[in-house]
Short mmCIF file of C-alpha atoms in Angstrom, two decimals:
data_model
loop_
_atom_site.label_atom_id
_atom_site.label_comp_id
_atom_site.label_asym_id
_atom_site.label_seq_id
_atom_site.Cartn_x
_atom_site.Cartn_y
_atom_site.Cartn_z
CA UNK J 38 -12.58 -19.22 10.13
CA UNK J 39 -13.62 -22.02 12.41
CA UNK J 40 -15.88 -24.93 11.58
CA UNK J 41 -18.89 -25.68 13.76
CA UNK J 42 -18.16 -26.77 17.33
CA UNK J 43 -19.93 -26.37 20.66
CA UNK J 44 -19.10 -23.19 22.57
CA UNK J 45 -20.11 -21.96 26.05
CA UNK J 46 -22.15 -18.82 26.77
CA UNK J 47 -24.14 -19.02 23.56
CA UNK J 48 -27.11 -16.75 22.92
CA UNK J 49 -29.60 -16.65 20.09
CA UNK J 50 -29.83 -13.64 17.85
CA UNK J 51 -32.96 -11.54 17.85
CA UNK J 52 -34.50 -10.26 14.68
CA UNK J 53 -37.87 -10.08 13.00
CA UNK J 54 -38.92 -11.67 9.72
CA UNK J 55 -36.05 -10.02 7.88
CA UNK J 56 -33.54 -11.30 10.43
CA UNK J 57 -30.96 -9.58 12.57
CA UNK J 58 -27.89 -7.76 11.25
CA UNK J 59 -24.59 -7.93 13.11
CA UNK J 60 -22.07 -5.27 12.14
CA UNK J 61 -18.50 -5.93 13.25
CA UNK J 62 -16.61 -2.70 13.94
CA UNK J 63 -17.91 0.70 15.00
CA UNK J 64 -16.29 2.89 12.34
CA UNK J 65 -17.94 4.97 9.64
CA UNK J 66 -18.50 1.91 7.41
CA UNK J 67 -20.63 0.10 10.01
CA UNK J 68 -22.47 3.25 11.04
CA UNK J 69 -23.25 4.00 7.39
CA UNK J 70 -24.35 0.41 6.71
CA UNK J 71 -26.78 0.57 9.63
CA UNK J 72 -28.24 3.82 8.29
CA UNK J 73 -28.70 2.42 4.78
CA UNK J 74 -30.35 -0.73 6.18
CA UNK J 75 -32.84 1.43 8.06
CA UNK J 76 -33.42 4.15 5.47
CA UNK J 77 -33.47 2.11 2.26
CA UNK J 78 -34.10 -1.42 3.50
CA UNK J 79 -36.84 -0.73 6.06
CA UNK J 80 -34.92 -2.72 8.67
CA UNK J 81 -35.93 -1.84 12.23
CA UNK J 82 -33.09 -0.35 14.24
CA UNK J 83 -33.67 -2.89 17.02
CA UNK J 84 -32.70 -5.59 14.50
CA UNK J 85 -29.21 -4.12 14.03
CA UNK J 86 -26.36 -4.65 16.48
CA UNK J 87 -22.96 -2.99 16.12
CA UNK J 88 -20.09 -4.80 17.88
CA UNK J 89 -17.11 -2.53 18.64
CA UNK J 90 -14.02 -3.55 20.58
CA UNK J 91 -13.18 -0.08 21.91
CA UNK J 92 -15.26 2.11 24.20
CA UNK J 93 -16.33 4.58 21.49
CA UNK J 94 -17.69 4.71 17.96
CA UNK J 95 -16.19 6.39 14.92
CA UNK J 96 -13.14 4.28 14.18
CA UNK J 97 -10.54 6.37 12.36
CA UNK J 98 -12.84 9.40 12.25
CA UNK J 99 -11.90 10.33 15.78
CA UNK J 100 -11.57 13.46 17.85
CA UNK J 101 -10.98 13.63 21.59
CA UNK J 102 -9.33 15.56 24.39
CA UNK J 103 -9.83 18.81 26.24
CA UNK J 104 -8.16 22.24 26.52
CA UNK J 105 -6.18 21.37 29.65
CA UNK J 106 -4.65 18.07 28.50
CA UNK J 107 -4.71 18.78 24.77
CA UNK J 108 -6.94 17.69 21.93
CA UNK J 109 -6.12 14.71 19.70
CA UNK J 110 -6.88 13.94 16.06
CA UNK J 111 -5.15 10.98 14.47
CA UNK J 112 -5.93 12.44 11.06
CA UNK J 113 -8.26 14.56 9.00
CA UNK J 114 -9.99 13.25 5.89
CA UNK J 115 -10.56 15.67 3.07
CA UNK J 116 -13.90 15.85 1.30
CA UNK J 117 -14.82 17.06 -2.17
CA UNK J 118 -18.02 17.65 -4.08
CA UNK J 119 -18.07 14.29 -5.90
CA UNK J 120 -18.32 12.11 -2.78
CA UNK J 121 -21.77 11.05 -3.94
CA UNK J 122 -22.32 8.16 -1.50
CA UNK J 123 -21.25 10.24 1.49
CA UNK J 124 -23.58 13.10 0.66
CA UNK J 125 -26.39 10.66 -0.15
CA UNK J 126 -26.02 9.17 3.32
CA UNK J 127 -25.77 12.44 5.21
CA UNK J 128 -28.66 14.01 3.28
CA UNK J 129 -30.81 11.92 5.65
CA UNK J 130 -28.91 12.68 8.86
CA UNK J 131 -29.78 15.85 10.81
CA UNK J 132 -27.05 17.91 12.43
CA UNK J 133 -26.86 17.70 16.21
CA UNK J 134 -29.02 20.80 16.58
CA UNK J 135 -31.42 19.37 13.93
CA UNK J 136 -31.46 22.67 12.03
CA UNK J 137 -30.66 20.98 8.68
CA UNK J 138 -28.98 17.86 7.34
CA UNK J 139 -25.26 17.21 7.66
CA UNK J 140 -24.92 17.38 3.86
CA UNK J 141 -26.63 20.77 3.79
CA UNK J 142 -24.34 21.98 6.56
CA UNK J 143 -21.19 20.82 4.73
CA UNK J 144 -22.11 22.51 1.46
CA UNK J 145 -23.25 25.71 3.16
CA UNK J 146 -20.05 25.82 5.21
CA UNK J 147 -17.84 25.38 2.17
CA UNK J 148 -19.61 28.21 0.38
CA UNK J 149 -18.61 30.40 3.31
CA UNK J 150 -15.11 28.98 3.84
CA UNK J 151 -13.74 27.99 0.44
CA UNK J 152 -10.28 26.44 0.38
CA UNK J 153 -7.85 28.60 -1.58
CA UNK J 154 -4.24 28.15 -0.54
CA UNK J 155 -1.75 30.95 -0.99
CA UNK J 156 0.99 28.85 0.56
CA UNK J 157 0.67 25.21 -0.51
CA UNK J 158 4.45 24.92 -0.19
CA UNK J 159 6.67 26.81 2.24
CA UNK J 160 10.33 26.96 1.24
CA UNK J 161 13.34 28.94 2.53
CA UNK J 162 11.17 30.69 5.10
CA UNK J 163 8.74 32.00 2.47
CA UNK J 164 5.43 30.89 1.02
CA UNK J 165 5.21 29.58 -2.52
CA UNK J 166 1.98 30.89 -4.02
CA UNK J 167 0.57 28.59 -6.73
CA UNK J 168 3.66 26.37 -7.14
CA UNK J 169 4.40 25.27 -10.69
CA UNK J 170 4.17 21.51 -11.12
CA UNK J 171 7.62 21.36 -12.71
CA UNK J 172 6.93 18.20 -14.71
CA UNK J 173 8.96 17.18 -17.72
CA UNK J 174 7.28 15.97 -20.88
CA UNK J 175 8.40 12.46 -19.94
CA UNK J 176 6.69 12.73 -16.54
CA UNK J 177 3.48 13.93 -18.18
CA UNK J 178 3.52 11.12 -20.71
CA UNK J 179 3.90 8.62 -17.88
CA UNK J 180 0.96 10.16 -16.03
CA UNK J 181 -1.14 9.97 -19.18
CA UNK J 182 -0.10 6.37 -19.76
CA UNK J 183 -1.02 5.38 -16.22
CA UNK J 184 -4.42 7.01 -16.57
CA UNK J 185 -5.36 4.69 -19.44
CA UNK J 186 -3.31 1.56 -18.69
CA UNK J 187 -5.39 -1.38 -17.38
CA UNK J 188 -4.78 -2.23 -13.75
CA UNK J 189 -4.05 -5.84 -14.67
CA UNK J 190 -0.94 -4.69 -16.53
CA UNK J 191 0.39 -2.71 -13.56
CA UNK J 192 0.03 -5.70 -11.23
CA UNK J 193 2.04 -5.34 -8.01
CA UNK J 194 4.33 -2.55 -9.24
CA UNK J 195 5.16 0.59 -7.27
CA UNK J 196 4.96 4.24 -8.25
CA UNK J 197 8.77 4.29 -8.31
CA UNK J 198 8.69 1.48 -10.88
CA UNK J 199 6.80 3.79 -13.26
CA UNK J 200 8.79 7.05 -13.00
CA UNK J 201 12.42 8.10 -13.17
CA UNK J 202 13.88 9.50 -9.91
CA UNK J 203 13.55 13.13 -11.02
CA UNK J 204 9.75 12.89 -10.75
CA UNK J 205 10.02 12.63 -6.97
CA UNK J 206 11.78 16.01 -6.77
CA UNK J 207 9.03 17.93 -8.58
CA UNK J 208 6.63 20.22 -6.77
CA UNK J 209 3.81 18.19 -8.31
CA UNK J 210 5.01 15.18 -6.34
CA UNK J 211 5.55 17.16 -3.13
CA UNK J 212 1.97 18.41 -3.34
CA UNK J 213 0.50 15.12 -4.50
CA UNK J 214 2.21 12.86 -1.97
CA UNK J 215 1.43 15.10 1.00
CA UNK J 216 -2.18 15.77 0.02
CA UNK J 217 -2.92 12.05 -0.28
CA UNK J 218 -0.03 10.50 1.77
CA UNK J 219 1.58 8.52 -1.05
CA UNK J 220 5.12 7.16 -0.88
CA UNK J 221 7.25 6.18 -3.92
CA UNK J 222 7.03 2.51 -2.91
CA UNK J 223 3.24 2.51 -2.80
CA UNK J 224 1.00 0.84 -5.34
CA UNK J 225 1.02 2.12 -8.91
CA UNK J 226 -2.59 0.89 -9.19
CA UNK J 227 -3.72 3.08 -6.29
CA UNK J 228 -1.77 6.02 -7.71
CA UNK J 229 -3.47 5.48 -11.07
CA UNK J 230 -6.89 5.38 -9.43
CA UNK J 231 -6.23 8.69 -7.72
CA UNK J 232 -5.11 10.29 -10.99
CA UNK J 233 -8.36 9.27 -12.64
CA UNK J 234 -10.67 9.78 -9.67
CA UNK J 235 -9.48 13.35 -9.05
CA UNK J 236 -8.83 14.41 -12.64
CA UNK J 237 -11.35 17.22 -12.15
CA UNK J 238 -9.22 18.67 -9.33
CA UNK J 239 -5.84 18.75 -11.09
CA UNK J 240 -6.32 22.24 -12.50
CA UNK J 241 -6.66 23.80 -9.05
CA UNK J 242 -4.37 21.43 -7.24
CA UNK J 243 -1.68 23.96 -6.30
CA UNK J 244 -4.34 26.08 -4.56
CA UNK J 245 -6.21 23.07 -3.12
CA UNK J 246 -9.32 24.29 -4.90
CA UNK J 247 -12.24 21.94 -4.45
CA UNK J 248 -11.11 20.56 -1.09
CA UNK J 249 -14.04 20.62 1.33
CA UNK J 250 -14.12 20.52 5.12
CA UNK J 251 -16.66 19.97 7.86
CA UNK J 252 -17.50 22.72 10.35
CA UNK J 253 -15.74 20.90 13.16
CA UNK J 254 -13.54 17.81 13.07
CA UNK J 255 -15.22 14.83 11.41
CA UNK J 256 -16.01 13.07 14.67
CA UNK J 257 -18.05 16.02 15.92
CA UNK J 258 -19.53 16.94 12.53
CA UNK J 259 -20.23 13.50 11.05
CA UNK J 260 -19.91 10.65 13.53
CA UNK J 261 -21.89 12.18 16.42
CA UNK J 262 -24.92 13.18 14.31
CA UNK J 263 -24.96 9.73 12.68
CA UNK J 264 -24.64 8.00 16.05
CA UNK J 265 -27.49 10.10 17.46
CA UNK J 266 -29.73 9.23 14.49
CA UNK J 267 -28.99 5.50 14.80
CA UNK J 268 -29.67 5.52 18.54
CA UNK J 269 -32.97 7.29 17.94
CA UNK J 270 -33.89 4.46 15.57
CA UNK J 271 -33.10 1.81 18.17
CA UNK J 272 -29.79 0.42 16.88
CA UNK J 273 -27.98 -1.59 19.52
CA UNK J 274 -24.38 -0.70 20.32
CA UNK J 275 -22.24 -3.21 22.17
CA UNK J 276 -18.93 -1.56 23.06
CA UNK J 277 -15.91 -3.36 24.49
CA UNK J 278 -16.74 -6.48 22.47
CA UNK J 279 -13.99 -7.97 20.32
CA UNK J 280 -15.08 -10.40 17.60
CA UNK J 281 -12.48 -13.19 17.39
CA UNK J 282 -13.87 -15.55 14.75
CA UNK J 283 -16.78 -16.40 12.48
CA UNK J 284 -17.97 -20.01 12.43
CA UNK J 285 -19.02 -21.19 8.98
CA UNK J 286 -21.48 -23.73 7.71
CA UNK J 287 -23.26 -24.73 4.51
CA UNK J 288 -26.73 -23.45 3.73
CA UNK J 289 -29.18 -24.09 0.89
CA UNK J 290 -27.65 -21.39 -1.31
CA UNK J 291 -24.00 -21.63 -0.30
CA UNK J 292 -21.71 -20.93 2.63
CA UNK J 293 -22.96 -18.86 5.52
CA UNK J 294 -21.87 -17.58 8.92
CA UNK J 295 -23.57 -19.61 11.63
CA UNK J 296 -21.95 -18.23 14.77
CA UNK J 297 -19.98 -15.18 15.84
CA UNK J 298 -17.31 -15.78 18.49
CA UNK J 299 -16.44 -12.80 20.64
CA UNK J 300 -14.81 -11.68 23.85
CA UNK J 301 -15.68 -9.01 26.39
CA UNK J 302 -12.69 -8.62 28.70
CA UNK J 303 -11.87 -12.17 29.86
CA UNK J 304 -15.33 -13.52 29.09
CA UNK J 305 -15.84 -15.53 25.90
CA UNK J 306 -19.23 -15.83 24.23
CA UNK J 307 -20.85 -16.66 20.93
CA UNK J 308 -23.84 -15.44 19.01
CA UNK J 309 -25.96 -18.08 17.26
CA UNK J 310 -27.30 -16.85 13.94
CA UNK J 311 -30.73 -17.75 12.62
CA UNK J 312 -31.42 -18.51 8.98
CA UNK J 313 -32.33 -14.92 8.08
CA UNK J 314 -29.51 -13.23 10.04
CA UNK J 315 -26.64 -11.49 8.26
CA UNK J 316 -23.16 -10.23 9.13
CA UNK J 317 -21.24 -7.20 7.87
CA UNK J 318 -17.56 -7.08 8.81
CA UNK J 319 -15.26 -4.07 8.56
CA UNK J 320 -11.95 -5.64 7.58
CA UNK J 321 -8.58 -4.41 8.88
CA UNK J 322 -7.85 -1.01 10.37
CA UNK J 323 -5.55 1.78 9.26
CA UNK J 324 -5.42 3.11 12.84
CA UNK J 325 -4.85 -0.21 14.61
CA UNK J 326 -1.94 -0.07 17.04
CA UNK J 327 -1.97 3.73 17.23
CA UNK J 328 0.08 5.10 20.10
CA UNK J 329 0.02 8.57 21.65
CA UNK J 330 2.99 10.44 23.06
CA UNK J 331 3.08 13.74 24.90
CA UNK J 332 4.89 17.02 25.15
CA UNK J 333 7.86 15.24 26.75
CA UNK J 334 7.23 11.68 25.54
CA UNK J 335 7.53 10.14 22.09
CA UNK J 336 4.87 7.78 20.71
CA UNK J 337 5.66 4.06 20.61
CA UNK J 338 5.33 1.92 17.50
CA UNK J 339 2.42 -0.48 17.95
CA UNK J 340 1.73 -3.81 16.27
CA UNK J 341 -1.21 -5.58 14.68
CA UNK J 342 -1.67 -7.50 17.93
CA UNK J 343 -2.62 -4.33 19.81
CA UNK J 344 -6.21 -4.72 18.63
CA UNK J 345 -8.46 -7.31 17.07
CA UNK J 346 -9.05 -6.06 13.51
CA UNK J 347 -6.05 -7.62 11.76
CA UNK J 348 -6.19 -10.75 13.92
CA UNK J 349 -9.81 -11.33 12.94
CA UNK J 350 -9.11 -10.93 9.23
CA UNK J 351 -6.16 -13.33 9.47
CA UNK J 352 -8.29 -15.85 11.33
CA UNK J 353 -11.25 -15.88 8.95
CA UNK J 354 -9.04 -15.82 5.84
CA UNK J 355 -7.42 -19.16 6.75
CA UNK J 356 -8.58 -21.58 4.09
CA UNK J 357 -10.77 -18.96 2.42
CA UNK J 358 -8.89 -17.25 -0.44
CA UNK J 359 -12.06 -15.36 -1.33
CA UNK J 360 -11.49 -13.36 1.88
CA UNK J 361 -8.30 -11.77 0.52
CA UNK J 362 -4.74 -11.70 1.82
CA UNK J 363 -4.39 -9.60 4.99
CA UNK J 364 -0.60 -10.12 5.12
CA UNK J 365 -0.25 -7.92 2.02
CA UNK J 366 -1.45 -4.95 4.08
CA UNK J 367 -0.53 -5.82 7.68
CA UNK J 368 3.02 -7.19 7.42
CA UNK J 369 4.92 -4.19 6.02
CA UNK J 370 4.86 -1.61 8.79
CA UNK J 371 8.04 0.03 7.54
CA UNK J 372 6.17 0.97 4.36
CA UNK J 373 2.85 1.98 5.92
CA UNK J 374 3.67 3.93 9.09
CA UNK J 375 3.80 7.64 9.70
CA UNK J 376 3.38 10.05 12.56
CA UNK J 377 0.80 12.77 13.06
CA UNK J 378 0.54 15.34 15.83
CA UNK J 379 -2.14 17.58 17.29
CA UNK J 380 -1.18 20.84 18.97
CA UNK J 381 -3.38 22.74 21.40
CA UNK J 382 -2.43 26.38 21.92
CA UNK J 383 -3.41 28.83 24.67
CA UNK J 384 -2.12 31.86 22.79
CA UNK J 385 -2.91 33.24 19.33
CA UNK J 386 0.77 33.90 18.61
CA UNK J 387 1.40 30.75 16.53
CA UNK J 388 -1.79 31.14 14.48
CA UNK J 389 -1.01 34.81 13.90
CA UNK J 390 2.52 33.89 12.79
CA UNK J 391 1.26 31.35 10.25
CA UNK J 392 -1.46 33.71 9.03
CA UNK J 393 1.06 36.48 8.38
CA UNK J 394 3.55 34.13 6.69
CA UNK J 395 1.04 32.34 4.46
CA UNK J 396 -1.56 35.01 3.72
CA UNK J 397 -4.38 32.63 4.68
CA UNK J 398 -6.68 32.81 7.65
CA UNK J 399 -7.26 29.50 9.49
CA UNK J 400 -9.59 27.25 7.52
CA UNK J 401 -8.89 28.91 4.18
CA UNK J 402 -5.45 27.64 3.27
CA UNK J 403 -5.50 23.92 3.92
CA UNK J 404 -2.32 21.86 4.00
CA UNK J 405 1.04 23.66 4.20
CA UNK J 406 3.99 21.46 3.25
CA UNK J 407 7.69 22.05 3.94
CA UNK J 408 9.37 20.32 0.96
CA UNK J 409 12.84 20.93 2.44
CA UNK J 410 11.88 19.08 5.60
CA UNK J 411 13.75 15.81 6.12
CA UNK J 412 10.51 14.55 7.66
CA UNK J 413 8.49 15.90 4.72
CA UNK J 414 6.29 17.57 7.32
CA UNK J 415 3.00 19.36 6.71
CA UNK J 416 0.58 21.28 8.92
CA UNK J 417 -3.00 22.47 8.53
CA UNK J 418 -4.66 25.21 10.56
CA UNK J 419 -8.43 24.63 10.46
CA UNK J 420 -11.08 27.19 11.18
CA UNK J 421 -11.57 27.62 14.92
CA UNK J 422 -13.13 26.20 16.99
CA UNK J 423 -12.24 22.78 15.58
CA UNK J 424 -13.92 20.92 18.44
CA UNK J 425 -17.42 21.41 19.71
CA UNK J 426 -17.15 23.24 23.02
CA UNK J 427 -13.58 24.39 22.40
CA UNK J 428 -12.98 27.67 24.32
CA UNK J 429 -12.52 30.87 22.31
CA UNK J 430 -9.02 31.43 23.67
CA UNK J 431 -7.79 28.00 22.54
CA UNK J 432 -6.59 27.03 19.04
CA UNK J 433 -5.95 23.55 17.66
CA UNK J 434 -4.01 22.46 14.59
CA UNK J 435 -2.85 19.18 13.09
CA UNK J 436 0.18 18.02 11.15
CA UNK J 437 2.09 14.96 10.05
CA UNK J 438 5.34 13.72 8.59
CA UNK J 439 5.87 11.10 5.89
CA UNK J 440 9.58 10.36 6.51
CA UNK J 441 9.52 9.52 10.19
CA UNK J 442 12.87 7.68 10.40
CA UNK J 443 15.07 10.55 9.21
CA UNK J 444 16.66 13.12 11.55
CA UNK J 445 15.08 16.55 11.48
CA UNK J 446 16.61 19.74 10.09
CA UNK J 447 16.42 21.56 13.42
CA UNK J 448 16.13 18.60 15.80
CA UNK J 449 18.80 15.93 15.22
CA UNK J 450 16.47 13.01 15.88
CA UNK J 451 14.10 10.93 13.75
CA UNK J 452 10.55 12.19 13.94
CA UNK J 453 9.48 8.80 15.31
CA UNK J 454 11.71 9.35 18.35
CA UNK J 455 10.59 12.92 19.02
CA UNK J 456 8.26 14.16 21.68
CA UNK J 457 5.75 16.96 21.15
CA UNK J 458 8.16 19.65 22.23
CA UNK J 459 10.75 18.54 19.67
CA UNK J 460 8.18 18.24 16.88
CA UNK J 461 6.96 21.79 17.49
CA UNK J 462 10.58 22.99 17.58
CA UNK J 463 11.11 21.50 14.12
CA UNK J 464 7.92 23.04 12.70
CA UNK J 465 8.74 26.48 14.11
CA UNK J 466 12.21 26.22 12.60
CA UNK J 467 10.78 25.55 9.14
CA UNK J 468 8.57 28.61 9.53
CA UNK J 469 11.75 30.66 9.98
CA UNK J 470 10.82 31.60 13.54
CA UNK J 471 13.42 29.68 15.55
CA UNK J 472 14.05 32.73 17.70
CA UNK J 473 10.49 32.54 19.00
CA UNK J 474 10.54 28.83 19.82
CA UNK J 475 10.66 29.12 23.63
CA UNK J 476 7.77 31.61 23.77
CA UNK J 477 5.60 29.63 21.36
CA UNK J 478 6.24 26.36 23.20
CA UNK J 479 5.30 27.93 26.50
CA UNK J 480 1.58 27.84 25.66
CA UNK J 481 1.53 24.68 23.52
CA UNK J 482 0.59 21.06 24.14
CA UNK J 483 1.67 18.88 21.22
CA UNK J 484 0.60 15.22 21.24
CA UNK J 485 2.33 12.93 18.70
CA UNK J 486 0.56 9.86 17.35
CA UNK J 487 2.39 6.96 15.70
CA UNK J 488 0.24 4.90 13.33
CA UNK J 489 1.88 1.73 11.98
CA UNK J 490 -0.80 0.90 9.37
CA UNK J 491 -2.04 4.32 8.32
CA UNK J 492 -1.21 3.91 4.62
CA UNK J 493 -1.40 0.12 4.51
CA UNK J 494 -4.26 0.33 1.99
CA UNK J 495 -1.78 1.93 -0.45
CA UNK J 496 0.68 -0.97 -0.34
CA UNK J 497 1.51 -2.85 -3.53
CA UNK J 498 -1.22 -5.35 -4.29
CA UNK J 499 -2.94 -7.14 -7.11
CA UNK J 500 -6.33 -8.64 -7.88
CA UNK J 501 -7.50 -10.94 -5.10
CA UNK J 502 -5.57 -9.31 -2.28
CA UNK J 503 -8.73 -7.41 -1.34
CA UNK J 504 -11.98 -9.40 -1.11
CA UNK J 505 -15.21 -8.44 -2.81
CA UNK J 506 -17.87 -6.69 -0.76
CA UNK J 507 -19.95 -9.88 -1.07
CA UNK J 508 -17.39 -12.72 -1.12
CA UNK J 509 -18.11 -15.33 -3.74
CA UNK J 510 -20.18 -18.26 -2.53
CA UNK J 511 -21.44 -16.61 0.67
CA UNK J 512 -25.08 -15.87 1.36
CA UNK J 513 -25.17 -13.85 4.59
CA UNK J 514 -21.76 -12.13 4.77
CA UNK J 515 -20.42 -8.82 3.48
CA UNK J 516 -17.17 -6.89 3.93
CA UNK J 517 -16.85 -3.14 4.26
CA UNK J 518 -14.15 -0.54 4.86
CA UNK J 519 -10.83 0.29 3.26
CA UNK J 520 -9.71 -3.25 2.47
CA UNK J 521 -12.51 -4.61 0.28
CA UNK J 522 -12.45 -4.24 -3.48
CA UNK J 523 -14.50 -1.52 -5.17
CA UNK J 524 -13.52 -0.82 -8.78
CA UNK J 525 -12.90 2.82 -9.75
CA UNK J 526 -13.04 4.35 -6.28
CA UNK J 527 -10.06 5.23 -4.08
CA UNK J 528 -9.05 4.06 -0.62
CA UNK J 529 -8.07 6.38 2.26
CA UNK J 530 -11.31 8.31 1.86
CA UNK J 531 -14.57 8.48 3.81
CA UNK J 532 -16.30 7.92 0.48
CA UNK J 533 -14.71 4.48 0.02
CA UNK J 534 -16.02 3.26 3.38
CA UNK J 535 -19.49 4.70 2.84
CA UNK J 536 -19.67 3.24 -0.69
CA UNK J 537 -18.78 -0.20 0.65
CA UNK J 538 -21.50 0.14 3.31
CA UNK J 539 -24.14 1.14 0.79
CA UNK J 540 -23.17 -1.71 -1.53
CA UNK J 541 -23.19 -4.25 1.31
CA UNK J 542 -26.60 -3.16 2.59
CA UNK J 543 -28.27 -3.22 -0.82
CA UNK J 544 -26.83 -6.56 -1.92
CA UNK J 545 -27.47 -8.40 1.33
CA UNK J 546 -31.08 -7.21 1.20
CA UNK J 547 -31.39 -8.06 -2.50
CA UNK J 548 -32.57 -4.54 -3.32
CA UNK J 549 -32.90 -3.51 -6.94
CA UNK J 550 -30.69 -0.45 -6.51
CA UNK J 551 -27.03 0.45 -6.53
CA UNK J 552 -24.78 2.97 -4.85
CA UNK J 553 -24.29 6.12 -6.97
CA UNK J 554 -21.70 5.59 -9.70
CA UNK J 555 -18.22 6.98 -9.16
CA UNK J 556 -17.87 10.37 -10.83
CA UNK J 557 -15.68 9.96 -13.92
CA UNK J 558 -14.42 13.37 -14.89
CA UNK J 559 -11.74 11.79 -17.07
CA UNK J 560 -14.38 11.45 -19.78
CA UNK J 561 -15.25 15.15 -19.73
CA UNK J 562 -13.27 17.05 -22.41
CA UNK J 563 -13.38 20.22 -20.30
CA UNK J 564 -11.80 18.43 -17.35
CA UNK J 565 -9.12 16.94 -19.58
CA UNK J 566 -8.34 20.28 -21.18
CA UNK J 567 -7.92 22.03 -17.83
CA UNK J 568 -5.80 19.17 -16.50
CA UNK J 569 -3.60 19.25 -19.63
CA UNK J 570 -2.93 22.96 -19.18
CA UNK J 571 -2.19 22.52 -15.48
CA UNK J 572 0.21 19.62 -15.98
CA UNK J 573 2.13 21.70 -18.51
CA UNK J 574 2.16 24.75 -16.19
CA UNK J 575 0.40 26.73 -18.89
CA UNK J 576 -1.62 28.69 -16.34
CA UNK J 577 1.23 29.30 -13.90
#
């Protein structure tokens, strides 16, 4: 973070009596923060500016493409009924057709299309209905210990530091790691948080009971309605603007941001902040450096220099330990990367094949994992259409692999080096339909996406590596997103970003209210009883 110095192309901020809010980043955290400022803080939309370096909003909640060239989703975030901040936010946001709120639409949709997998695992060419967890008593005791052990005692240990190697061959692990994208080397603290946060879902885990979806992909179903609502309230969106630094100074109550340095193309500028102005920064990015391939082209591995999110965090953290340690999350690509792929189909043959093999119609089954896959690959066939405006004769599905540097079982190449055609060949092979590969590929467009930082928020860390939402000693600055610290809640969820936004908005405004408390099912004896039975395979 720079100290004060004269800069060219300066402009004053706007803002009424309550000042102007500058939100750095155009992802769900910034969009949510703007909505909470307007709805609960009575801030006029014209007094909020969102600065986004790309040409579109939504951040990691993306969805793009068309039937001819293929649709693209970098990922899909699961929802569940206890995402209290998310549903609080979207209870105020109308759907695009304004027939009801987004929250009402989500709950109504999931009453119609309840997730109930009959094929959570697919092994030896056959579905495994309700896989047994297969845990030993030692594994269960370790899980129970982690659930109650203070995070301070776990420190920077990994999941592999807590369990013997046999744990990572259980079907519990295959289901757990692919549902949430954990690796054995990831943080034991984050693993513990997930155990506790989703204790109420353990009993139905092998059927994916309780997993909720949006009607379309999350960009169409969540981002677009929220963007429309913010625009209607006058929020200013400045796209193609990369924030490069925050200039600090001392104010009456402590340190404050005085200027925002930014760049639009080759033009450098700064924003001068008035006394009442405030800044909310989304730190880091799990989709920074993402690279797309094609049917005949593999996806390249990007770096943290391919965008401005990590660079900004590194810059402002210099000399400010209260801003966390970005290197903990950004400098271990080998431990945080994986590859996803989106396939667009112009024939129902593949969807019909999966339906007949799994016993689930699209949208009902959720994630299907191939535990024998060297790539540890999974696919999910959502209800169609998955994109607004998607033609009736087109289907779209998504998948990913956790072990991208190992050769495939049917394609002798690492997943990271494979094009879309080779990835689909591998998936079809695991479905036991290798003889139909040529015909199925004939109507498919598979687009791989390499993401170097996608699970960086799971990397081993300890207290202080992530900054507080309101960093200590600062009066007009807040952090949001996946890389700020929020006790009890879990990263890699929409809920974590929305919770950070709600917290930032309320605290910067000095409101006498808090974000809804994290649901703590681990204190409910009924939840614990059902989880105990499930972990011991007593209901299998």
